Amino acid sequence: MDAIQMTIDGKQVTGKKGQTILEVALDNNIDIPYLCYHPRISKTGACRICMVRVNEAALKTSCTEPASNGMIIDTDDDEIRELRRSILGMLLAEGDHNCLYCESNGECELQRLCNRYEVPMPAGDMPTRQRAVDTVSSKGLRRNENRCILCGRCVKACGEIQMNSVWNFTGRGSSTALTSDMFAQLGDSSCVMCGACVQCCPTGALSFQTVLGRGQAWELKKETSVCIYCGVGCQIDFYTNKEGKLVKALGNADGPNEGHLCVKGRFGFDFVQSGKRLTKPLIKKNGAFEEASWDEALDLVASRLSDIKSKSGPDSIMAFSSAKCTNEENYLMQKFMRAVIGTNNVDHCARL
Amino acid sequence: MTNSIREIPVSEAYLIIGSNTTENHPVIGSMIKREVIRNNKKLVVVDPRRIEMAKYADVYLQIKPGTNVAILNGLAHVALKENLYDREYVESRCEAFEEYRKVVEKYTPEHVASICGIDDPSLIVKAARILAGAKPMALYYCMGITQFKSGVNGVKSCANLQMLLGNIGVMGGGVNPLRGQNNVQGACDMGALNAVYPAYQPIGTEDNKNKFMNAWKVGFELSMKPGLTIVESLNAAIAGDLKALYVFGENPVMSDPNQHHVIEALEKLDFLVVQDIVLTETAQYADVVLPGFAFLEKEGTVSNTERRVQMMHRVVAPAGDSRDDWLILTQLANRMGASWDYTCPKDIFEEIRTVTPSYAGITYERLENNELLQWPCPNESHPGTQFLHREKFSRGLGLMTAIEYTPPAEDVDPEYPVILTTGRVLEHFHTGTMSRNSRILDETVPEGFVEMNPNDASNYNVCDGDLVAVSTRRGSIRVKARVTGRPKPNVVFVPFHFAEAAANKLTIDALDPTCKIPEFKVCACKIERVAM
Ligand code: SF4
Ligand code: SF4
Ligand code: SF4
């Protein structure tokens, strides 16, 4: 009932009532370029990269134009290409883009589109404004506004996802710039380092401080897991570099978090690869720990527990299980206590 | 949670009580904030500290720590008196309403305001009208309800109010405890508790005993005697009845109340094994330390606060010669006569499914297919359960419980005149084993502090940043003062993440008589400025 039929680039596609042209296209794997649009924030319609031709006539921004039954859409023709190229050229010229030194190199949406539309290097006489660069005041975020294209995604990410409204625009026309909490340094602002703005930023204007390892975007490996901290259970995509070091964490949209994270999930994972990790079993001898083999350590635990069980009974042994461990591990711990030791003395920190 | 995170946009109003949501469950905090700020949903916040959420609240009730039962009864009182409650729901779906009504009758706004230390009783009336007037209304709570001697009563009072207002078994409503640890839900589901097998099957029935003896092929009678809880076991150690303790991924020296008492207990043991990822404060006392895997090194499932079961995957190679925790347990069990033949976490999960009815329909395949599965999920074609008690309560009728307010174990007196409450901060977690070993988090909040109201600060001649001693009958710590308008006058707050200034040197080990939860959230202390 709510389905709509339309034609995009000569292909018959189906969409849902209430969707924009861009959303229908994306759902049907048709690639319309965009910069200010992001699925997790409200629509802006500012960058105009997503212009398409509607019903063989006017050009419209597909991210804001509602899709309707029978529409005929062309996403690409000479005029559209030329328009996109000139917008991208202006964005490049306004900033200061040296990809070699940029955190986003290889995953930058601006870089990708400039490559796709063969945008030439900006001519040298275009004005290059020097804008805010602040890579130290915040423990978690880096900011280089010379790479900012004023798409507004960070403003909306902070204002609509984290609901903190740190970012805002100030000034007009060619002097428009971003501010955090009206001119405070990011590190002195009310930013809670959730990282939502960085995750939404299409360029290298906002990036994360290095947590542990570094690596180039195309070398990183991604694996999804679940946050270790609170019970929300955010799904996180963790990235590791060629040496296997952890590099960064991005919220996964399929989890209960819908792509969002807090500062703990975002930055609190390097303990896993910290030098403080225990790497060998330890046995205390004469008051001091000594490294031991697994066989030695497990034999000792087994024999001491067996001794105590036969001398003082199973109820003289207790286990604290762990709310940080998996279901499988907790299951085994209670089974171990009940079916091997023979006691119900098992509990965990649910109450703490 | 009876309901689901994705129902937050469905709710028309929220009651947040005893949960500092934006710091302790920040992602849920942001979702609720979004509804309140952008969509004008109603919000009532009840907390001794003026937490961030209080800023967005239609009514904020700053209560004295330990008076949750009184305020919840007070809200119910107004709903009843003004006939704003859901009569039809109460009549058709609940029982024991009369007894409840009689008790609640005494909790007039004036009476409650005096117990809770609220200046203006009309705020209670206003809050009750908002909560009763919006449907569905969702109640969220956390340790600010449970960590009291009267913790169980606090939980029951939350359920009472939601039954009275007809919000249980309703999409967008519910009684929603926010779980503080990533798998505390799962650890409970799996029976890591002293009196139940997996899926909360009591250990005390012949049927269950036989069922598990068969499932586990044990050659002896499984014990039907309830085991010890954590705090009880420490007492038993001091008394000499408990000889050995196996601590798996916990840090009781930091996380349990009354630290001196915990250390005394650990020292008294004949044998202490600690299985963990770093040498924790607790591991220092161990006879044997077994290095397990950290979360990014292991595979397996965890269950979040909304009963959703999710897969964890290995992201990095294990540290040194550390070992998978399930393998350590298996190898140990087999050395003690068992013959467990698990080869991977999936084998264990398959066994879990056979003895845990609520998990029976959940499989690794379904989870890897990205199915959103919340227990109960009794069979493989079941879609899981988004919210509980849909048509009727699990037990049939919803049982309303008449509950009187009882004061906390320790009251203030001239010697210890200030109320101490404890909790967490946004950047850190529990005992700090993980967050304090994560560089950015540690650098952002490197040390502990005591939050105190400007009034109290000037009374004790303390300025922001001064070093103060916080002392109770059990111990004393030195921390920097953070002078802020957040805590109620005469209430101070200390986070418990910091070993150098361990809040649990101070806390009291008074327990809830039913569930044995310690009263972390309130005890009496004194504040002294330390000359520098
Ligand atoms: S923001 Fe993108 S285009 Fe600009 S320097 Fe960085 S990678 Fe290059
Ligand atoms: S990190 Fe989060 S709080 Fe900070 S500016 Fe970005 S979105 Fe806002
Ligand atoms: S990222 Fe934050 S909100 Fe999400 S599970 Fe982790 S600690 Fe909780």
Coordinates of N, CA, C and O in Angstrom, one line a residue, chain A residues 139 160-163 193 210 223-233 235 238 254 256 262 264 268 270-271 273 276-284 289 294-295 298-300 304 306 315-329 331-335 338-339 344-352, chain B residues 23 26 30-31 33-34 38 143 147 179 181-183 186 190-194 196 203 216 218 220 222-223 225 227-230 243-246 248-250 256 270 277 283-284 286-289 292 297-298 301 303-306 308 310 312-313 321 323 335 342 345 349 351 364 370 426 429 434 437-439 515 517:
Chain A
K139 N 41.5 15.4 24.8 CA 42.2 14.1 24.9 C 41.7 13.1 23.9 O 42.4 12.2 23.6
E160 N 21.8 16.1 17.6 CA 20.6 15.2 17.5 C 20.9 13.8 18.0 O 20.0 13.0 18.2
I161 N 22.2 13.4 18.0 CA 22.5 12.0 18.5 C 23.0 12.0 19.9 O 22.3 11.4 20.8
Q162 N 24.0 12.7 20.2 CA 24.5 12.8 21.5 C 23.7 13.8 22.4 O 23.6 13.7 23.6
M163 N 23.0 14.8 21.7 CA 22.2 15.8 22.3 C 23.0 16.7 23.2 O 22.7 16.9 24.4
M193 N 33.2 13.7 24.6 CA 34.1 12.7 23.8 C 33.4 11.4 23.4 O 33.9 10.4 23.5
T210 N 45.1 9.4 18.6 CA 45.6 8.0 18.5 C 45.4 7.3 19.8 O 45.8 7.8 20.9
E223 N 36.6 -5.9 12.8 CA 35.8 -7.0 13.3 C 34.9 -6.4 14.4 O 35.2 -5.5 15.1
T224 N 33.6 -6.9 14.4 CA 32.6 -6.4 15.2 C 32.5 -7.2 16.5 O 32.6 -8.4 16.5
S225 N 32.4 -6.5 17.6 CA 32.2 -7.2 18.9 C 31.3 -6.3 19.8 O 30.6 -5.3 19.2
V226 N 31.2 -6.6 21.1 CA 30.3 -5.9 21.9 C 31.1 -5.2 23.0 O 32.0 -5.7 23.5
C227 N 30.7 -4.0 23.4 CA 31.4 -3.2 24.4 C 31.5 -3.9 25.7 O 30.6 -4.7 26.1
I228 N 32.6 -3.8 26.4 CA 32.8 -4.5 27.7 C 32.3 -3.7 28.9 O 32.2 -4.3 29.9
Y229 N 31.9 -2.5 28.7 CA 31.5 -1.7 29.9 C 30.1 -1.9 30.3 O 29.8 -2.9 30.9
C230 N 29.2 -1.0 30.0 CA 27.9 -1.0 30.7 C 26.9 -2.0 30.0 O 27.3 -2.6 29.0
G231 N 25.7 -2.1 30.5 CA 24.8 -3.1 30.0 C 24.0 -2.7 28.8 O 23.1 -3.5 28.4
V232 N 24.3 -1.6 28.2 CA 23.6 -1.2 27.0 C 23.9 -2.2 25.9 O 23.1 -2.6 25.1
G233 N 25.2 -2.7 25.9 CA 25.6 -3.7 24.9 C 25.8 -3.1 23.6 O 25.4 -3.7 22.6
Q235 N 27.2 -2.4 20.0 CA 28.0 -3.1 19.1 C 29.0 -2.2 18.5 O 28.7 -1.0 18.2
F238 N 35.7 -2.7 15.7 CA 37.1 -2.4 16.1 C 38.0 -2.6 14.9 O 37.9 -3.5 14.1
D254 N 23.9 -1.8 13.6 CA 23.0 -2.9 13.9 C 22.7 -3.2 15.4 O 21.8 -4.0 15.7
P256 N 22.0 -2.3 19.6 CA 21.0 -1.5 20.3 C 21.4 0.0 20.3 O 20.6 0.8 20.5
C262 N 29.6 5.8 23.7 CA 30.0 6.8 24.7 C 31.5 6.8 24.8 O 32.2 6.0 24.1
K264 N 33.6 5.6 26.9 CA 34.2 4.4 27.3 C 34.3 3.4 26.1 O 35.4 2.8 25.9
G268 N 38.0 3.3 25.4 CA 38.4 2.5 26.5 C 38.8 1.0 26.2 O 38.3 0.1 26.8
D270 N 42.3 0.1 24.9 CA 43.7 -0.2 24.8 C 44.2 -1.0 26.0 O 45.3 -1.5 26.0
F271 N 43.4 -1.1 27.1 CA 43.9 -1.9 28.2 C 44.1 -3.4 27.8 O 45.0 -4.1 28.3
Q273 N 45.7 -4.4 25.2 CA 47.0 -4.5 24.7 C 48.0 -3.7 25.6 O 49.1 -3.3 25.1
K276 N 50.5 -4.0 31.1 CA 50.1 -4.6 32.4 C 49.5 -5.9 32.4 O 49.2 -6.6 33.4
R277 N 49.1 -6.4 31.1 CA 48.5 -7.7 31.0 C 49.3 -8.8 31.6 O 50.5 -8.9 31.4
L278 N 48.6 -9.7 32.3 CA 49.3 -10.9 32.8 C 49.5 -11.9 31.6 O 48.6 -12.1 30.8
T279 N 50.7 -12.4 31.4 CA 50.9 -13.3 30.3 C 51.3 -14.7 30.7 O 51.4 -15.6 29.8
K280 N 51.5 -14.9 31.9 CA 51.9 -16.2 32.4 C 51.2 -16.5 33.7 O 51.0 -15.6 34.5
P281 N 50.9 -17.8 34.0 CA 50.3 -18.1 35.3 C 51.4 -17.8 36.4 O 52.6 -17.8 36.1
L282 N 50.9 -17.4 37.6 CA 51.8 -17.0 38.7 C 51.4 -17.9 39.9 O 50.3 -18.1 40.2
I283 N 52.5 -18.3 40.6 CA 52.3 -19.1 41.8 C 53.1 -18.3 42.9 O 54.2 -17.9 42.7
K284 N 52.4 -18.1 44.0 CA 53.1 -17.4 45.1 C 54.0 -18.4 45.9 O 53.5 -19.4 46.4
F289 N 55.4 -13.7 43.9 CA 54.9 -14.4 42.8 C 56.0 -14.9 41.9 O 57.0 -14.2 41.6
W294 N 51.5 -23.6 32.6 CA 50.1 -23.9 32.8 C 49.8 -25.2 33.5 O 49.0 -25.3 34.4
D295 N 50.6 -26.2 33.2 CA 50.4 -27.5 33.8 C 50.6 -27.4 35.3 O 49.8 -27.9 36.1
L298 N 47.7 -25.3 36.9 CA 46.4 -26.0 37.0 C 46.5 -27.2 37.9 O 45.5 -27.5 38.6
D299 N 47.6 -27.9 37.9 CA 47.8 -29.1 38.8 C 47.7 -28.7 40.2 O 47.0 -29.3 41.0
L300 N 48.3 -27.5 40.5 CA 48.3 -27.0 41.9 C 46.9 -26.7 42.3 O 46.4 -27.0 43.4
R304 N 44.9 -28.6 45.3 CA 44.6 -27.8 46.5 C 43.0 -27.8 46.7 O 42.6 -28.1 47.8
S306 N 41.0 -30.1 45.6 CA 40.5 -31.4 45.9 C 40.8 -31.7 47.4 O 40.0 -32.3 48.1
D315 N 31.3 -27.3 50.7 CA 30.8 -26.0 51.0 C 31.8 -25.1 51.6 O 31.6 -23.9 52.0
S316 N 33.1 -25.6 51.7 CA 34.1 -24.7 52.2 C 34.8 -24.0 51.0 O 35.9 -23.4 51.2
I317 N 34.3 -24.2 49.8 CA 34.9 -23.6 48.6 C 33.8 -22.7 48.0 O 32.7 -23.1 47.9
M318 N 34.3 -21.6 47.5 CA 33.4 -20.6 46.9 C 34.0 -20.0 45.6 O 35.2 -20.0 45.5
A319 N 33.1 -19.7 44.7 CA 33.6 -19.0 43.5 C 32.8 -17.7 43.2 O 31.6 -17.6 43.4
F320 N 33.6 -16.6 42.9 CA 33.0 -15.4 42.4 C 33.0 -15.5 40.9 O 34.1 -15.5 40.3
S321 N 31.9 -15.6 40.2 CA 31.9 -15.6 38.7 C 31.9 -14.1 38.3 O 32.1 -13.2 39.1
S322 N 31.8 -13.9 37.0 CA 32.1 -12.6 36.5 C 31.1 -12.0 35.5 O 30.7 -12.6 34.5
A323 N 30.6 -10.8 35.8 CA 29.6 -10.1 34.9 C 30.3 -9.5 33.7 O 29.7 -8.9 32.9
K324 N 31.6 -9.6 33.7 CA 32.4 -9.1 32.5 C 32.7 -10.3 31.5 O 33.2 -10.1 30.5
C325 N 32.4 -11.5 32.0 CA 32.7 -12.6 31.1 C 31.5 -13.1 30.3 O 30.4 -12.6 30.6
T326 N 31.7 -14.0 29.4 CA 30.6 -14.4 28.5 C 29.6 -15.3 29.2 O 29.8 -15.9 30.3
N327 N 28.5 -15.6 28.5 CA 27.5 -16.5 29.0 C 28.1 -17.9 29.2 O 27.9 -18.6 30.2
E328 N 28.9 -18.3 28.1 CA 29.5 -19.6 28.1 C 30.4 -19.8 29.4 O 30.4 -20.9 30.0
E329 N 31.2 -18.8 29.7 CA 32.1 -18.9 30.8 C 31.4 -18.9 32.1 O 31.8 -19.6 33.0
Y331 N 28.4 -20.0 32.6 CA 27.7 -21.3 32.7 C 28.7 -22.3 33.2 O 28.4 -23.1 34.1
L332 N 29.9 -22.3 32.6 CA 30.9 -23.3 33.0 C 31.3 -23.1 34.5 O 31.5 -24.1 35.2
M333 N 31.4 -21.9 34.9 CA 31.8 -21.6 36.3 C 30.8 -22.2 37.3 O 31.1 -22.9 38.2
Q334 N 29.5 -21.9 37.0 CA 28.5 -22.5 37.9 C 28.4 -24.0 37.8 O 28.2 -24.7 38.8
K335 N 28.6 -24.5 36.6 CA 28.6 -26.0 36.5 C 29.8 -26.6 37.2 O 29.7 -27.6 37.8
R338 N 29.0 -26.6 40.9 CA 27.9 -27.5 41.3 C 28.2 -28.9 41.0 O 28.0 -29.8 41.8
A339 N 28.7 -29.2 39.8 CA 28.8 -30.6 39.3 C 30.2 -31.1 39.6 O 30.4 -32.3 39.6
N344 N 26.7 -25.0 46.0 CA 26.0 -23.9 45.4 C 26.7 -22.6 45.7 O 26.1 -21.5 45.4
N345 N 27.9 -22.6 46.2 CA 28.6 -21.4 46.6 C 29.2 -20.7 45.3 O 30.3 -20.8 45.0
V346 N 28.3 -20.1 44.6 CA 28.7 -19.4 43.4 C 27.9 -18.1 43.3 O 26.6 -18.1 43.5
D347 N 28.5 -17.0 43.0 CA 27.8 -15.7 43.0 C 28.6 -14.8 42.1 O 29.7 -15.1 41.7
H348 N 28.1 -13.7 41.7 CA 28.9 -12.7 41.0 C 28.5 -11.3 41.4 O 27.6 -11.1 42.3
C349 N 29.0 -10.3 40.8 CA 28.9 -8.9 41.3 C 27.6 -8.3 40.9 O 27.5 -7.0 40.9
A350 N 26.5 -9.0 40.6 CA 25.3 -8.4 40.2 C 24.8 -7.3 41.2 O 24.2 -6.4 40.9
R351 N 25.2 -7.6 42.5 CA 24.7 -6.7 43.5 C 25.7 -5.6 43.8 O 25.4 -4.8 44.7
L352 N 26.8 -5.5 43.1 CA 27.8 -4.5 43.5 C 27.9 -3.4 42.5 O 27.5 -3.5 41.4
Chain B
E23 N 25.7 9.4 32.5 CA 27.1 9.0 32.8 C 27.3 7.5 32.8 O 28.3 7.0 32.4
P26 N 25.3 6.0 28.9 CA 25.2 7.2 28.2 C 24.5 7.1 26.9 O 23.8 8.0 26.5
S30 N 21.3 9.5 26.0 CA 21.2 10.3 24.8 C 19.8 10.1 24.1 O 19.2 11.0 23.7
M31 N 19.4 8.8 24.1 CA 18.2 8.5 23.4 C 17.0 9.1 24.2 O 16.0 9.6 23.6
K33 N 17.2 11.7 26.2 CA 17.3 13.2 26.1 C 16.7 13.6 24.8 O 16.1 14.7 24.7
R34 N 17.0 12.8 23.7 CA 16.5 13.2 22.4 C 15.0 13.3 22.4 O 14.4 14.3 21.9
R38 N 13.8 17.1 21.9 CA 13.3 17.3 20.5 C 11.8 17.0 20.3 O 11.1 17.6 19.5
M143 N 21.4 1.4 40.1 CA 21.9 1.0 41.4 C 21.4 2.0 42.5 O 21.4 1.7 43.7
Q147 N 21.0 -0.5 45.6 CA 22.1 -0.7 46.5 C 21.8 -0.1 47.9 O 22.4 0.9 48.4
R179 N 21.3 -2.3 33.5 CA 22.4 -3.2 34.0 C 23.7 -2.5 33.9 O 24.1 -2.0 32.9
Q181 N 26.9 -3.7 34.1 CA 28.0 -4.4 33.5 C 27.6 -5.1 32.3 O 26.4 -5.5 32.1
N182 N 28.5 -5.3 31.3 CA 28.1 -5.7 30.0 C 27.4 -7.0 30.0 O 26.5 -7.3 29.2
N183 N 27.7 -7.9 31.0 CA 27.0 -9.2 31.0 C 26.5 -9.6 32.3 O 26.4 -10.8 32.7
G186 N 23.5 -11.7 31.6 CA 23.8 -13.1 31.2 C 24.4 -13.9 32.4 O 24.0 -15.1 32.5
M190 N 22.7 -17.4 33.5 CA 23.4 -18.6 33.4 C 23.5 -19.3 34.8 O 24.1 -20.3 34.9
G191 N 22.9 -18.7 35.8 CA 22.9 -19.4 37.1 C 24.1 -19.1 37.9 O 24.4 -19.9 38.8
A192 N 24.9 -18.1 37.6 CA 26.0 -17.7 38.5 C 25.5 -17.0 39.7 O 25.9 -15.9 40.1
L193 N 24.6 -17.7 40.4 CA 23.9 -17.2 41.6 C 23.8 -18.3 42.6 O 23.7 -19.5 42.2
N194 N 23.7 -18.0 43.9 CA 23.8 -19.0 44.9 C 22.6 -19.9 45.0 O 22.7 -21.0 45.7
V196 N 20.1 -20.6 42.3 CA 19.4 -21.0 41.1 C 20.3 -21.6 40.0 O 21.5 -21.2 39.9
I203 N 17.4 -24.3 42.9 CA 18.2 -25.5 43.2 C 17.5 -26.4 44.2 O 17.9 -27.5 44.4
W216 N 24.0 -33.2 33.3 CA 25.5 -33.0 33.5 C 26.1 -34.3 33.8 O 27.3 -34.4 34.1
V218 N 26.3 -36.3 36.5 CA 27.1 -36.3 37.7 C 26.8 -37.6 38.5 O 25.6 -38.0 38.5
F220 N 27.1 -38.0 41.7 CA 26.7 -37.8 43.1 C 25.4 -36.9 43.2 O 25.0 -36.4 42.1
L222 N 23.4 -33.7 43.5 CA 23.7 -32.3 43.5 C 23.1 -31.6 44.8 O 22.1 -32.1 45.3
S223 N 23.9 -30.6 45.3 CA 23.4 -30.0 46.6 C 22.2 -29.2 46.4 O 22.0 -28.5 45.4
K225 N 21.3 -27.3 49.0 CA 21.4 -26.3 50.0 C 21.9 -24.9 49.3 O 22.8 -24.9 48.6
G227 N 23.7 -21.7 48.4 CA 25.1 -21.3 48.6 C 25.2 -20.0 49.3 O 24.2 -19.3 49.6
L228 N 26.4 -19.5 49.4 CA 26.7 -18.2 50.0 C 26.7 -17.1 48.9 O 27.0 -17.4 47.8
T229 N 26.3 -15.9 49.3 CA 26.5 -14.8 48.4 C 27.9 -14.2 48.7 O 28.5 -14.6 49.7
I230 N 28.3 -13.2 47.9 CA 29.6 -12.7 48.0 C 29.9 -12.2 49.4 O 30.9 -12.6 50.0
K243 N 37.2 -22.0 53.2 CA 38.7 -22.2 53.1 C 39.3 -21.8 51.8 O 40.5 -21.4 51.8
A244 N 38.5 -21.9 50.7 CA 39.1 -21.6 49.4 C 38.2 -20.8 48.6 O 37.0 -20.9 48.7
L245 N 38.8 -19.9 47.8 CA 38.0 -19.0 47.0 C 38.6 -18.9 45.6 O 39.8 -18.8 45.5
Y246 N 37.7 -18.9 44.7 CA 38.1 -18.9 43.3 C 37.5 -17.6 42.7 O 36.3 -17.5 42.6
F248 N 37.0 -15.1 39.7 CA 37.0 -15.1 38.3 C 36.6 -13.7 37.8 O 35.4 -13.4 37.8
G249 N 37.6 -12.9 37.3 CA 37.3 -11.6 36.7 C 36.5 -10.7 37.6 O 35.7 -9.9 37.1
E250 N 36.8 -10.7 38.9 CA 36.2 -9.8 39.8 C 37.3 -9.2 40.7 O 38.4 -9.7 40.8
D256 N 33.8 -4.4 46.7 CA 33.0 -4.8 47.8 C 33.0 -3.7 48.9 O 34.0 -3.1 49.1
D270 N 42.7 -20.4 53.2 CA 43.8 -21.3 53.0 C 44.3 -21.2 51.5 O 45.4 -21.4 51.3
I277 N 42.8 -10.5 34.0 CA 43.7 -10.1 32.9 C 44.9 -9.2 33.4 O 45.9 -9.1 32.7
A283 N 44.2 -9.8 43.2 CA 45.1 -10.8 42.8 C 46.4 -10.8 43.7 O 47.0 -11.8 43.9
Q284 N 46.7 -9.6 44.2 CA 47.9 -9.5 45.1 C 47.8 -10.5 46.3 O 48.8 -11.0 46.8
A286 N 46.5 -13.5 46.1 CA 46.2 -14.9 45.6 C 47.4 -15.8 45.9 O 48.5 -15.4 46.0
D287 N 47.1 -17.1 45.9 CA 48.1 -18.1 45.9 C 48.5 -18.5 44.5 O 49.7 -18.8 44.2
V288 N 47.5 -18.5 43.6 CA 47.7 -18.8 42.2 C 47.0 -17.8 41.4 O 45.8 -17.5 41.7
V289 N 47.6 -17.2 40.3 CA 46.9 -16.3 39.4 C 47.0 -16.9 38.0 O 48.0 -17.3 37.5
G292 N 43.7 -14.9 32.1 CA 42.6 -15.2 31.1 C 42.7 -14.2 30.0 O 43.6 -13.4 29.8
E297 N 39.8 -10.6 22.9 CA 40.5 -11.8 22.5 C 39.6 -13.1 22.4 O 40.0 -14.1 22.0
K298 N 38.3 -12.9 22.9 CA 37.5 -14.1 23.0 C 36.2 -14.1 22.1 O 35.8 -13.0 21.6
T301 N 28.9 -15.3 23.8 CA 27.7 -14.5 23.8 C 27.7 -13.7 25.1 O 28.1 -14.1 26.1
S303 N 24.6 -11.0 27.1 CA 23.2 -10.6 27.1 C 23.1 -9.2 27.7 O 23.5 -9.0 28.8
N304 N 22.5 -8.3 27.0 CA 22.5 -6.9 27.5 C 21.3 -6.6 28.4 O 20.5 -7.5 28.7
T305 N 21.2 -5.4 28.8 CA 20.2 -5.0 29.8 C 18.7 -5.2 29.3 O 17.8 -5.3 30.1
E306 N 18.5 -5.4 28.0 CA 17.2 -5.6 27.4 C 17.0 -7.1 27.1 O 16.2 -7.4 26.2
R308 N 18.9 -8.9 25.3 CA 19.3 -9.2 23.9 C 20.6 -10.0 23.9 O 21.6 -9.5 24.5
Q310 N 24.0 -11.2 22.2 CA 24.8 -10.8 21.1 C 26.1 -11.5 21.1 O 26.6 -12.0 22.1
M312 N 30.1 -11.9 20.6 CA 31.4 -11.2 20.6 C 32.4 -12.0 19.7 O 32.3 -13.2 19.6
H313 N 33.3 -11.3 19.1 CA 34.2 -11.9 18.2 C 35.7 -11.6 18.6 O 35.9 -10.5 19.2
D321 N 51.0 -15.8 27.0 CA 50.6 -17.1 27.2 C 49.3 -17.2 27.9 O 49.0 -18.2 28.6
R323 N 45.2 -17.6 28.4 CA 44.4 -18.7 27.9 C 42.9 -18.4 27.9 O 42.5 -17.6 28.8
R335 N 40.9 -32.1 35.3 CA 41.9 -32.5 36.3 C 41.2 -33.0 37.6 O 41.8 -33.7 38.4
Y342 N 34.3 -30.0 25.6 CA 34.1 -28.8 24.8 C 35.3 -28.4 23.9 O 36.4 -28.5 24.4
P345 N 33.5 -22.3 22.3 CA 32.3 -21.7 23.0 C 31.0 -22.1 22.4 O 30.0 -22.3 23.2
F349 N 27.6 -23.3 24.3 CA 26.3 -22.7 24.1 C 25.2 -23.7 23.7 O 24.1 -23.6 24.1
E351 N 25.0 -26.7 24.7 CA 24.6 -27.3 26.0 C 23.7 -26.4 26.8 O 22.6 -26.8 27.4
Y364 N 24.0 -19.8 17.5 CA 25.1 -19.0 16.9 C 24.7 -18.6 15.5 O 25.0 -17.5 15.1
N370 N 22.7 -11.9 12.2 CA 22.2 -10.6 12.7 C 20.8 -10.5 13.1 O 20.1 -9.5 13.1
L426 N 31.4 9.2 34.3 CA 31.3 8.8 32.8 C 32.5 8.1 32.3 O 32.4 7.1 31.6
F429 N 35.0 3.0 35.0 CA 34.1 1.9 35.1 C 34.5 1.0 36.3 O 35.7 0.6 36.4
M434 N 39.9 -1.9 33.8 CA 39.9 -1.7 32.4 C 40.1 -0.2 32.1 O 41.0 0.2 31.4
N437 N 43.3 1.5 32.9 CA 44.4 1.0 32.1 C 44.2 1.4 30.6 O 44.8 0.8 29.7
S438 N 43.3 2.3 30.4 CA 43.1 2.8 29.0 C 43.5 4.3 29.0 O 43.0 5.1 29.8
R439 N 44.5 4.6 28.2 CA 45.2 5.9 28.3 C 44.3 7.1 28.3 O 44.3 7.9 29.2
C515 N 18.0 -10.1 49.1 CA 18.9 -10.3 48.1 C 20.3 -10.1 48.4 O 21.2 -10.3 47.6
I517 N 22.1 -7.5 48.9 CA 22.9 -6.4 48.2 C 23.4 -5.4 49.3 O 22.6 -5.1 50.2

